[in-house]
PDB file of C-alpha atoms and ligand atoms in Angstrom:
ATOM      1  CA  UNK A 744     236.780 -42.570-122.113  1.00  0.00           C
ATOM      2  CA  UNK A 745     235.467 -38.830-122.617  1.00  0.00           C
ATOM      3  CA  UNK A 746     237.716 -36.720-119.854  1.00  0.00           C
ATOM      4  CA  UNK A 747     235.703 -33.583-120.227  1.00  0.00           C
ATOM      5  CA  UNK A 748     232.296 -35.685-119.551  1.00  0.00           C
ATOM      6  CA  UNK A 749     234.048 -37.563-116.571  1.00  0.00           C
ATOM      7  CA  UNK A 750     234.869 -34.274-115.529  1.00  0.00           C
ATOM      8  CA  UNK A 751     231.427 -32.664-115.595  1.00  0.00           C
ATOM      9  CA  UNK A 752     230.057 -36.044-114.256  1.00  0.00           C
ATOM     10  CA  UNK A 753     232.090 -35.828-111.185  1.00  0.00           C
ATOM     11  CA  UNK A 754     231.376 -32.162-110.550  1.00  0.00           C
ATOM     12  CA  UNK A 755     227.537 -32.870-110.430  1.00  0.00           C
ATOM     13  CA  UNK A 756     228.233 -36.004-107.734  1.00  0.00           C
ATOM     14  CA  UNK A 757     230.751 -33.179-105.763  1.00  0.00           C
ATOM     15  CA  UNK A 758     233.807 -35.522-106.352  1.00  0.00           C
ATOM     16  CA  UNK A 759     237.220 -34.090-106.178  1.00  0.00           C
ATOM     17  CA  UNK A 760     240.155 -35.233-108.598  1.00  0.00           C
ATOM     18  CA  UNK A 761     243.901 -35.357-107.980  1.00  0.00           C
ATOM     19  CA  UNK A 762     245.504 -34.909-111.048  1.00  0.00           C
ATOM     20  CA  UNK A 763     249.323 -35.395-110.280  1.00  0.00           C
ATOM     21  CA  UNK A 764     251.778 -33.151-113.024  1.00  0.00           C
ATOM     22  CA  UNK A 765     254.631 -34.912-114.885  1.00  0.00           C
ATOM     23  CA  UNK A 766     257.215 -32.425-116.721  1.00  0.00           C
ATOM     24  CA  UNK A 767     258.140 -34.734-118.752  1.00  0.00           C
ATOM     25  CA  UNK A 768     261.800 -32.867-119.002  1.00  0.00           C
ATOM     26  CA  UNK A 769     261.711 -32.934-115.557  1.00  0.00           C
ATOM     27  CA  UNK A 770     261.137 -36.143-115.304  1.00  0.00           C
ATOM     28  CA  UNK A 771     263.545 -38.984-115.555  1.00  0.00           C
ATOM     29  CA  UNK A 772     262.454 -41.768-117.113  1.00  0.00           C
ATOM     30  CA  UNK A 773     264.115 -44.528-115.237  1.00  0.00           C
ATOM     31  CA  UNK A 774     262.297 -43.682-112.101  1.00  0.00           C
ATOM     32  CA  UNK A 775     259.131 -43.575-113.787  1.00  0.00           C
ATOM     33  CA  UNK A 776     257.604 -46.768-112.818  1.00  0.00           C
ATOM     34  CA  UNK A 777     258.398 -46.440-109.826  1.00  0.00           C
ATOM     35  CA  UNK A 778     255.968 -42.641-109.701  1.00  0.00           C
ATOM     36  CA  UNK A 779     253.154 -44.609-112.029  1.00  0.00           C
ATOM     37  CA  UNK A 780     253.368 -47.269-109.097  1.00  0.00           C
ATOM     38  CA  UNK A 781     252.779 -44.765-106.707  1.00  0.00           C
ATOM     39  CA  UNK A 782     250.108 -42.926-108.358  1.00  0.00           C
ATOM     40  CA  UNK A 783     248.388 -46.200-108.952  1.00  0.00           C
ATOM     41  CA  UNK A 784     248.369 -47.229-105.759  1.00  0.00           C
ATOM     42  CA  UNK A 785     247.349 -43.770-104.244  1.00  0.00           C
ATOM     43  CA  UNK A 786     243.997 -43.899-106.908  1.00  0.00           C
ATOM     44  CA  UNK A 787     245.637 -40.764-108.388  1.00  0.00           C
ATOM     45  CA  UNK A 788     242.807 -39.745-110.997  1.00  0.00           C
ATOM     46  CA  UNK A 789     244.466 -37.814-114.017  1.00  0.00           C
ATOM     47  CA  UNK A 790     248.424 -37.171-114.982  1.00  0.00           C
ATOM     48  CA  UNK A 791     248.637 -33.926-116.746  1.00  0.00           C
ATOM     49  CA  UNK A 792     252.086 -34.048-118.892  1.00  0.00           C
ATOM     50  CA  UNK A 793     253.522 -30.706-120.019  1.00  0.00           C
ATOM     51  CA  UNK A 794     256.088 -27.889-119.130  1.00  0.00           C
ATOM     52  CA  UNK A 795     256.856 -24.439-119.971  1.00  0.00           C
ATOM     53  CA  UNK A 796     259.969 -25.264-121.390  1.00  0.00           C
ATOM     54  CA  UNK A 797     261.282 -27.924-123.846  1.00  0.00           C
ATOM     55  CA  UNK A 798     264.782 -29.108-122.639  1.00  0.00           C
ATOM     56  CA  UNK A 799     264.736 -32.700-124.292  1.00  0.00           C
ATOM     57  CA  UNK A 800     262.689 -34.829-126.661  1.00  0.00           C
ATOM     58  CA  UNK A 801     261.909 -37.663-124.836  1.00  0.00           C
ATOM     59  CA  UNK A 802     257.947 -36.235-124.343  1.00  0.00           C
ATOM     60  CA  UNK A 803     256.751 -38.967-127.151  1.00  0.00           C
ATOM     61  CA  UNK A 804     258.303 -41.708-124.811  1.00  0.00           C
ATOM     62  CA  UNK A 805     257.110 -40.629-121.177  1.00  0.00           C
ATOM     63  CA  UNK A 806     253.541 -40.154-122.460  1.00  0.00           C
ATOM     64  CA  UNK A 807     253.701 -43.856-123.901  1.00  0.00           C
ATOM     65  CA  UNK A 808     255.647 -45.511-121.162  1.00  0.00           C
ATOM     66  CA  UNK A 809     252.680 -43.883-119.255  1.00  0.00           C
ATOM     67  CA  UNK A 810     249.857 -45.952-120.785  1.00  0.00           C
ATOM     68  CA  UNK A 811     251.897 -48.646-121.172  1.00  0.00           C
ATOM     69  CA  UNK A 812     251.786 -49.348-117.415  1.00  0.00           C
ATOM     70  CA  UNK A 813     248.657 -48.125-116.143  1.00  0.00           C
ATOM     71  CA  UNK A 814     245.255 -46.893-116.580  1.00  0.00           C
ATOM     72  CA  UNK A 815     245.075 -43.053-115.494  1.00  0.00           C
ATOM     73  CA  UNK A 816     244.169 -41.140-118.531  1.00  0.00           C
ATOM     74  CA  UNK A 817     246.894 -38.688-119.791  1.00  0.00           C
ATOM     75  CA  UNK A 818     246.076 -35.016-120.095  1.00  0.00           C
ATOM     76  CA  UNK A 819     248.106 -32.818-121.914  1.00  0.00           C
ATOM     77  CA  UNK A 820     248.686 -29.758-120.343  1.00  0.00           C
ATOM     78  CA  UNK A 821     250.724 -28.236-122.819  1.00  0.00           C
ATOM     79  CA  UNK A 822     253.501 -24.856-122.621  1.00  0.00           C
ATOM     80  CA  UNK A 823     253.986 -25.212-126.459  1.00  0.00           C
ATOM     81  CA  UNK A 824     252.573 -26.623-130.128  1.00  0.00           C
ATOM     82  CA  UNK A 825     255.064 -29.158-129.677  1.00  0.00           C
ATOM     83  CA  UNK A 826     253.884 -30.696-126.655  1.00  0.00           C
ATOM     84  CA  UNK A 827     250.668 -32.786-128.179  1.00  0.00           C
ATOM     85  CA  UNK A 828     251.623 -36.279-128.340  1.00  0.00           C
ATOM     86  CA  UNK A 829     249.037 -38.391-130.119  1.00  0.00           C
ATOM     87  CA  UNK A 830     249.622 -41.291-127.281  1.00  0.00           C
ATOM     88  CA  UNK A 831     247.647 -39.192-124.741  1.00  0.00           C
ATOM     89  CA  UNK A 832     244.115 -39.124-123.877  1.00  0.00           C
ATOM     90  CA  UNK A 833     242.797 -35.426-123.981  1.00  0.00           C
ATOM     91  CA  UNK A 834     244.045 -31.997-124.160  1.00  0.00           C
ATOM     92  CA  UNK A 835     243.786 -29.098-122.494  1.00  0.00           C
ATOM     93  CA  UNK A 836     243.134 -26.336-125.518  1.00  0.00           C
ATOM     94  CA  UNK A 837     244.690 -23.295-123.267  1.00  0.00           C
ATOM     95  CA  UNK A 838     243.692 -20.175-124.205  1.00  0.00           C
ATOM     96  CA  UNK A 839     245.528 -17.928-121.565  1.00  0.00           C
ATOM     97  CA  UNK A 840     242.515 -15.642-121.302  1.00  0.00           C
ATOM     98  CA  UNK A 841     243.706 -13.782-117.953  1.00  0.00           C
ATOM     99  CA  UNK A 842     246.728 -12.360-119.994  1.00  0.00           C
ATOM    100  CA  UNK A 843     246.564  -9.764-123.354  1.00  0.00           C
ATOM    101  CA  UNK A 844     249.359 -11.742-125.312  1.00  0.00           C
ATOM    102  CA  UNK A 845     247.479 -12.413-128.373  1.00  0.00           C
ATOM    103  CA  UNK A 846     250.108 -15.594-129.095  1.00  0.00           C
ATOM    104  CA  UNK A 847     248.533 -16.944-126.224  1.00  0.00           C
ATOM    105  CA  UNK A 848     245.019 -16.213-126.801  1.00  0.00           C
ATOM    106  CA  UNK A 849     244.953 -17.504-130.248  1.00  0.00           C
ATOM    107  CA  UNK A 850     248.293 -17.247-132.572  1.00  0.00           C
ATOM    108  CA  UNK A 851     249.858 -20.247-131.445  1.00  0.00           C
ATOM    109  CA  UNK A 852     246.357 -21.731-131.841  1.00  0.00           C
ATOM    110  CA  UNK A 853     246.100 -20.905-135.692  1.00  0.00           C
ATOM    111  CA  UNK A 854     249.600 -21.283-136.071  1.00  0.00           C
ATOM    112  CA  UNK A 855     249.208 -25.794-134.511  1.00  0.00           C
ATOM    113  CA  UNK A 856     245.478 -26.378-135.563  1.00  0.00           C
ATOM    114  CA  UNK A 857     246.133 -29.097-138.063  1.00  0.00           C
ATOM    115  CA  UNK A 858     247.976 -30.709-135.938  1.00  0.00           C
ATOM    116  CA  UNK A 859     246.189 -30.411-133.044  1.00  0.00           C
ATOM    117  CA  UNK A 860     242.950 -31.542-135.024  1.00  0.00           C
ATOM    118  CA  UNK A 861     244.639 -34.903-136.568  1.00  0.00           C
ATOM    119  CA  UNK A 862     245.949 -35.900-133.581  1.00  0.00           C
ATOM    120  CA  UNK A 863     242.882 -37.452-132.693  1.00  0.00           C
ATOM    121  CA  UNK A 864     243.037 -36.431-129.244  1.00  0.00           C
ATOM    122  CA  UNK A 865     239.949 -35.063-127.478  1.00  0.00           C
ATOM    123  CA  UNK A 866     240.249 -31.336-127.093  1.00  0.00           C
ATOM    124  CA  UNK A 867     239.259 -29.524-124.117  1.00  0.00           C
ATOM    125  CA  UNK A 868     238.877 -26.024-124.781  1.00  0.00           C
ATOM    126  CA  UNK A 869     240.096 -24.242-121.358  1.00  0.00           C
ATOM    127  CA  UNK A 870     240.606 -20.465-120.249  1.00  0.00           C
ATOM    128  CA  UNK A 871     243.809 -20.272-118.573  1.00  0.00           C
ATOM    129  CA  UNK A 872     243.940 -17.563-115.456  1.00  0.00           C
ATOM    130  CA  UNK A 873     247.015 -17.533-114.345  1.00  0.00           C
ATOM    131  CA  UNK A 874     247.383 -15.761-110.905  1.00  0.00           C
ATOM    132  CA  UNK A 875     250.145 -14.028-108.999  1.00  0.00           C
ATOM    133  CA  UNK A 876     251.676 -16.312-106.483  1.00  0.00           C
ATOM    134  CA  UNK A 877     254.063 -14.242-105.312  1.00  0.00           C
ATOM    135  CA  UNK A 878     257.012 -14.430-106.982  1.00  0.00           C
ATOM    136  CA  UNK A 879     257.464 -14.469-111.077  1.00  0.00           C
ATOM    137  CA  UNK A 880     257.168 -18.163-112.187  1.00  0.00           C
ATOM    138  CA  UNK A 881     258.730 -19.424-115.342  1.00  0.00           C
ATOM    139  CA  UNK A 882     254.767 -19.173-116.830  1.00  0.00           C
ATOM    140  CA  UNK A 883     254.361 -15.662-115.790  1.00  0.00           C
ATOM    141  CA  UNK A 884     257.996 -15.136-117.642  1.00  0.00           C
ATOM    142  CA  UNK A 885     257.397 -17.070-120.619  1.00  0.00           C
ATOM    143  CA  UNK A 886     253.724 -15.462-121.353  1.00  0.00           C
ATOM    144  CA  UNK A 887     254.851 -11.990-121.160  1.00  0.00           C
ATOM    145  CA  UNK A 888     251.669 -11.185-119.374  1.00  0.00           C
ATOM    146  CA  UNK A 889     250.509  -9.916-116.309  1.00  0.00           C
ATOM    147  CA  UNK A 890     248.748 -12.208-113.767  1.00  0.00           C
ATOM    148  CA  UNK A 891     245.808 -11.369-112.263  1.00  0.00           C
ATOM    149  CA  UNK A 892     246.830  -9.758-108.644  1.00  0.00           C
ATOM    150  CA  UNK A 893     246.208 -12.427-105.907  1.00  0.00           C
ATOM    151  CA  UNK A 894     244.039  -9.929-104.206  1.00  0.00           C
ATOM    152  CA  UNK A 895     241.783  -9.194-107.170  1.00  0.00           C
ATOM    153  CA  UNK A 896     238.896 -11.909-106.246  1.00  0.00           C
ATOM    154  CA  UNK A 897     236.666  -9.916-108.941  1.00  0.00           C
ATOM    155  CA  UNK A 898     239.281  -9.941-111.971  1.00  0.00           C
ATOM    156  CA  UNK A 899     239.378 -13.960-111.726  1.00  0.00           C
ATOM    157  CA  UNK A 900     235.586 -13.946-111.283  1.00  0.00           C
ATOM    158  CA  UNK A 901     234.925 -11.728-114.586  1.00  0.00           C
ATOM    159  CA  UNK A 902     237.646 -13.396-116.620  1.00  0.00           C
ATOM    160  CA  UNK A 903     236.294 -16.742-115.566  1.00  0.00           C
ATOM    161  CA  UNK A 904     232.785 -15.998-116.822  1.00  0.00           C
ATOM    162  CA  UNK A 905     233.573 -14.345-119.709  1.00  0.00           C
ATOM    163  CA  UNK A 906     235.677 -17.498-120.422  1.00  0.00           C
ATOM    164  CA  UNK A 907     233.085 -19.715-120.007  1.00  0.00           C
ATOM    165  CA  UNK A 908     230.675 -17.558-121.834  1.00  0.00           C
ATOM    166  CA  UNK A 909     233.034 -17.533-125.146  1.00  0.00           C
ATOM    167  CA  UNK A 910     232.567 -21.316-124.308  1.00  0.00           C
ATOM    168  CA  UNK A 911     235.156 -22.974-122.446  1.00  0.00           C
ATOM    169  CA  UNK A 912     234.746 -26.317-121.143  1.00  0.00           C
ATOM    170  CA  UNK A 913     237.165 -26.404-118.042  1.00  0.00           C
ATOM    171  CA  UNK A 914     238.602 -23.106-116.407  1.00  0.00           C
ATOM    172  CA  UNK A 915     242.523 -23.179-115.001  1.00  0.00           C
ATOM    173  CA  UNK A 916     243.127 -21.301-112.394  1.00  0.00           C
ATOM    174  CA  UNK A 917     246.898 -21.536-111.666  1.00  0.00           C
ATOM    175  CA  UNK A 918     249.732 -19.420-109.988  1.00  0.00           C
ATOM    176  CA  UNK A 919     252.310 -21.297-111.490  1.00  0.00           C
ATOM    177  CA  UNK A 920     254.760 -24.229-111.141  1.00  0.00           C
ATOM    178  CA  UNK A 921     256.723 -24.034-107.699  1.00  0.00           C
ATOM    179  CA  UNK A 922     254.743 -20.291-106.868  1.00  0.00           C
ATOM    180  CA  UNK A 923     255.495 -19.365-103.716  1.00  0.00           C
ATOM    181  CA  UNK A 924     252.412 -18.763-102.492  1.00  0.00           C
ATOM    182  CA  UNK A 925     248.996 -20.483-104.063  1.00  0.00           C
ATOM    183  CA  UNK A 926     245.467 -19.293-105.391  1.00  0.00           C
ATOM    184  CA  UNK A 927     243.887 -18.366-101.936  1.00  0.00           C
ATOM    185  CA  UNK A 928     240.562 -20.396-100.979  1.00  0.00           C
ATOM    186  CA  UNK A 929     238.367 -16.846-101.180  1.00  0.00           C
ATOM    187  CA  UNK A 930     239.357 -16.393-105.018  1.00  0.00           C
ATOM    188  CA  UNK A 931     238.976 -20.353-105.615  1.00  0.00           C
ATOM    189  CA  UNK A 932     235.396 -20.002-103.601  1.00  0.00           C
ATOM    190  CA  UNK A 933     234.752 -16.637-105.818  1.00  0.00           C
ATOM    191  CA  UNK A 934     235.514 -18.177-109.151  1.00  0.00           C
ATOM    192  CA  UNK A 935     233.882 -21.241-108.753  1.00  0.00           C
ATOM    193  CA  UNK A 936     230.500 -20.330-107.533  1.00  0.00           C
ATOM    194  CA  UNK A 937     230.224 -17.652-110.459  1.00  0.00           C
ATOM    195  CA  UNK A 938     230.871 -20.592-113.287  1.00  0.00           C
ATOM    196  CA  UNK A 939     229.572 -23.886-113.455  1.00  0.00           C
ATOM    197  CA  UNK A 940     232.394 -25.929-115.577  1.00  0.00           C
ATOM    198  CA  UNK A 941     234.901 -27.477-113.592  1.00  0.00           C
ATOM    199  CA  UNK A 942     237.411 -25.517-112.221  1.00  0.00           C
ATOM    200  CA  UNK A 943     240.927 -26.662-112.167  1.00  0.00           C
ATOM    201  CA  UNK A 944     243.101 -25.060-109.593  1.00  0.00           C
ATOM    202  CA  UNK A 945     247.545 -25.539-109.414  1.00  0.00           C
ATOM    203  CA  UNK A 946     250.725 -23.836-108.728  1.00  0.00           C
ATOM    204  CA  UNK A 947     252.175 -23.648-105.417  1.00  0.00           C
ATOM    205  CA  UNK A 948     250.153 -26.474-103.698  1.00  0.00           C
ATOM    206  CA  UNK A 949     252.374 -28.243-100.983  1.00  0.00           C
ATOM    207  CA  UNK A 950     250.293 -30.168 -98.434  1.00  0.00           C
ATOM    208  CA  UNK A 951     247.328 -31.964 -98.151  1.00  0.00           C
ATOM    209  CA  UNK A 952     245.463 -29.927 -95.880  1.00  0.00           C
ATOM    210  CA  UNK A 953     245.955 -27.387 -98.618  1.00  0.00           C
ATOM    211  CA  UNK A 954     244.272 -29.595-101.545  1.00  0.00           C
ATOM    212  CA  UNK A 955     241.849 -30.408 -98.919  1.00  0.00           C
ATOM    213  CA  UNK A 956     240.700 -26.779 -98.315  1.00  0.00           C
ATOM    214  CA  UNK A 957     240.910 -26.104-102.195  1.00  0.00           C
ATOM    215  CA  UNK A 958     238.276 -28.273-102.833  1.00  0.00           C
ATOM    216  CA  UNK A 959     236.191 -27.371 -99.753  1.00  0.00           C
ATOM    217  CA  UNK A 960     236.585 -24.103-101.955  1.00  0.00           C
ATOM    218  CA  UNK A 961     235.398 -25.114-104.955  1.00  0.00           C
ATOM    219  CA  UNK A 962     238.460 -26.532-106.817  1.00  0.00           C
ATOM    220  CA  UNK A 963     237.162 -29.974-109.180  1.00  0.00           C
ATOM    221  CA  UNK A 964     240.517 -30.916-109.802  1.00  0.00           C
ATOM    222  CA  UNK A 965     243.948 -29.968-107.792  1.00  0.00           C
ATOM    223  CA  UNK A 966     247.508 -29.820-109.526  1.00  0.00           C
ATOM    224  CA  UNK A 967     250.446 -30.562-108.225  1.00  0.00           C
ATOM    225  CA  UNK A 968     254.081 -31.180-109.475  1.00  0.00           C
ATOM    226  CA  UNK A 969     257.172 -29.527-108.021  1.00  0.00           C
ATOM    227  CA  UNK A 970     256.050 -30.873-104.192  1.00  0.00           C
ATOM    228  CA  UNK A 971     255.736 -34.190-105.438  1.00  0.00           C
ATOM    229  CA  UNK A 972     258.821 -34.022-107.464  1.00  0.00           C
ATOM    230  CA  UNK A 973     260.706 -33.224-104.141  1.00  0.00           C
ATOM    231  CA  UNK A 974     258.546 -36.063-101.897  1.00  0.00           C
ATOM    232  CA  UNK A 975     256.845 -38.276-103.211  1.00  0.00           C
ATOM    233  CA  UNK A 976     255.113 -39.679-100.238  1.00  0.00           C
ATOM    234  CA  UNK A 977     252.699 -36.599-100.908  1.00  0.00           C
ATOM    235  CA  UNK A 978     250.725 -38.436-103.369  1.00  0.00           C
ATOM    236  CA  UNK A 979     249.322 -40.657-100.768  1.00  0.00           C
ATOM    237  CA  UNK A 980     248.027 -37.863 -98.593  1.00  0.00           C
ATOM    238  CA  UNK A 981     246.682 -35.806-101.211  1.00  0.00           C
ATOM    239  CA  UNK A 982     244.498 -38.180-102.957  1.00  0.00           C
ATOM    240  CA  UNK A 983     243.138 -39.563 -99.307  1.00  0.00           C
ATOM    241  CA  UNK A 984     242.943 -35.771 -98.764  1.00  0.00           C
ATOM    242  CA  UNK A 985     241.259 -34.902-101.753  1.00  0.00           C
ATOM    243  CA  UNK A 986     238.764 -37.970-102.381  1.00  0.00           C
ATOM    244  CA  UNK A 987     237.846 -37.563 -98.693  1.00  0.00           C
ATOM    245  CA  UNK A 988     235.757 -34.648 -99.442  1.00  0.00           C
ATOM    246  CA  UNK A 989     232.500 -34.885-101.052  1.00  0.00           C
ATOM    247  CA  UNK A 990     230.445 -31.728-100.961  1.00  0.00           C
ATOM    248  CA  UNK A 991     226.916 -32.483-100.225  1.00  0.00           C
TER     249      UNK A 991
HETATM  250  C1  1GP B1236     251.761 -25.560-112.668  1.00  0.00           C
HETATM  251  O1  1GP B1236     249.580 -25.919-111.824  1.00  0.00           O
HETATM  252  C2  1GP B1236     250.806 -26.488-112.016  1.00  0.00           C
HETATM  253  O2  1GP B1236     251.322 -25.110-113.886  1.00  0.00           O
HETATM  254  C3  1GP B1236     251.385 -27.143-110.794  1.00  0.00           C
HETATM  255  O3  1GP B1236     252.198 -26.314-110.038  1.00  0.00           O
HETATM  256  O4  1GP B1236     254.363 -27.506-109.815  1.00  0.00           O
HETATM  257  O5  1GP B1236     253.723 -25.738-108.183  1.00  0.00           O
HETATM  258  O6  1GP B1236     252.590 -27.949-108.176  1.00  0.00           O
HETATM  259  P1  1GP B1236     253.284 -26.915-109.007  1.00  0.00           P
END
């Protein structure tokens, strides 16, 4: 299965995806079939797998006890080279184009491309944004680079475009694990009527009314990890939440 295509086939029917984060250092692996049953049952569409930080190296095993017990693809989402694991579906090829770190943009790129190429994973080419949500955020931290200010509608709009001009395939719009406050619905709504790829939005997402309203915006696919990691009966809401709206 091509996750990019699914993607773009989705956005042209106006279907929403839930794609439900796993740090896999956050994560303990014990209680993961217990989450994969969750997600399964909720129709959960995509787990994205990656962190900012590497605390342990179990990543290999959580990606593989993944697909061992169900069907929803596996999208890396990765903080680091080291976090492509060849027993995932796809991955997300950030470039962190709303920051001027040129590790981000590109050196850590060169630096992982053979690996990255014989992993036989497909590669999604993405522009990160990553936006203010209020508070730093270990991303914000760890990129040594500014976010775009959450008031700054136009900045996300430009850097978006310009993304997808330079030819990105997806566009990432998030203000970080656990931010404090999330990517307001205007800036969603801005970005995504200025770009046509689909346009992921995370970081800060607690509720289902709030996924709900994120789509309404624009938003293809919604985030979420740190609420979920504290209550896990969110899953169920946010996927009825989010597959309940079709745009016309
Ligand atoms: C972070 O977009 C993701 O990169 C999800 O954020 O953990 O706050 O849901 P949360």
């Amino acid at each position: 299965m091509n996750i990019h295509a699914s993607l773009v086939k989705k956005k042209q029917k106006g279907q929403k995806s839930f794609a439900v984060l796993i740090d896999p250092d956050g994560v303990d692996v014990s209680s993961l079939e217990a989450l994969i049953e969750l997600c399964v049952n909720a129709k959960v569409d995509y787990f994205f797998a990656g962190g900012s930080l590497v605390l342990s190296n179990h990543f290999d095993e959580v990606i593989q006890q993944i697909k061992e017990r169900c069907n929803i693809p596996v999208v890396l989402f990765p903080g680091s080279p080291s976090q492509v694991s060849k027993y995932a579906d796809a991955l997300l090829y950030l470039s962190l184009i709303s920051g001027r770190n040129p590790e981000l943009l590109i050196g850590q790129h060169v630096v992982s491309a053979p690996v990255v190429k014989s992993s036989g994973l497909e590669i999604v080419p993405t522009g990160y944004i990553v936006v203010d949500g209020g508070a730093p955020t270990t991303v914000s931290y760890i990129s040594n680079a500014a976010p775009v200010p959450a008031d700054k509608n136009d900045i996300a709009v430009c850097t978006a475009m310009a993304g997808e001009m330079l030819g990105m395939k997806l566009i990432y719009m998030d203000a970080g694990s656990g931010a404090k406050n999330p990517i307001t619905d205007t800036m969603i709504h801005a970005v995504s009527k200025n770009v046509d790829v689909p346009v992921i939005v995370g970081g800060g997402i607690t509720d289902a009314e709030k996924a709900y309203l994120n789509c309404k915006a624009g938003a293809d696919v919604i985030v979420i990890g740190n609420a979920i990691e504290k209550d896990t009966s969110l899953i169920e809401e946010v996927s009825r939440a989010i597959h309940a709206y079709q745009s016309l």
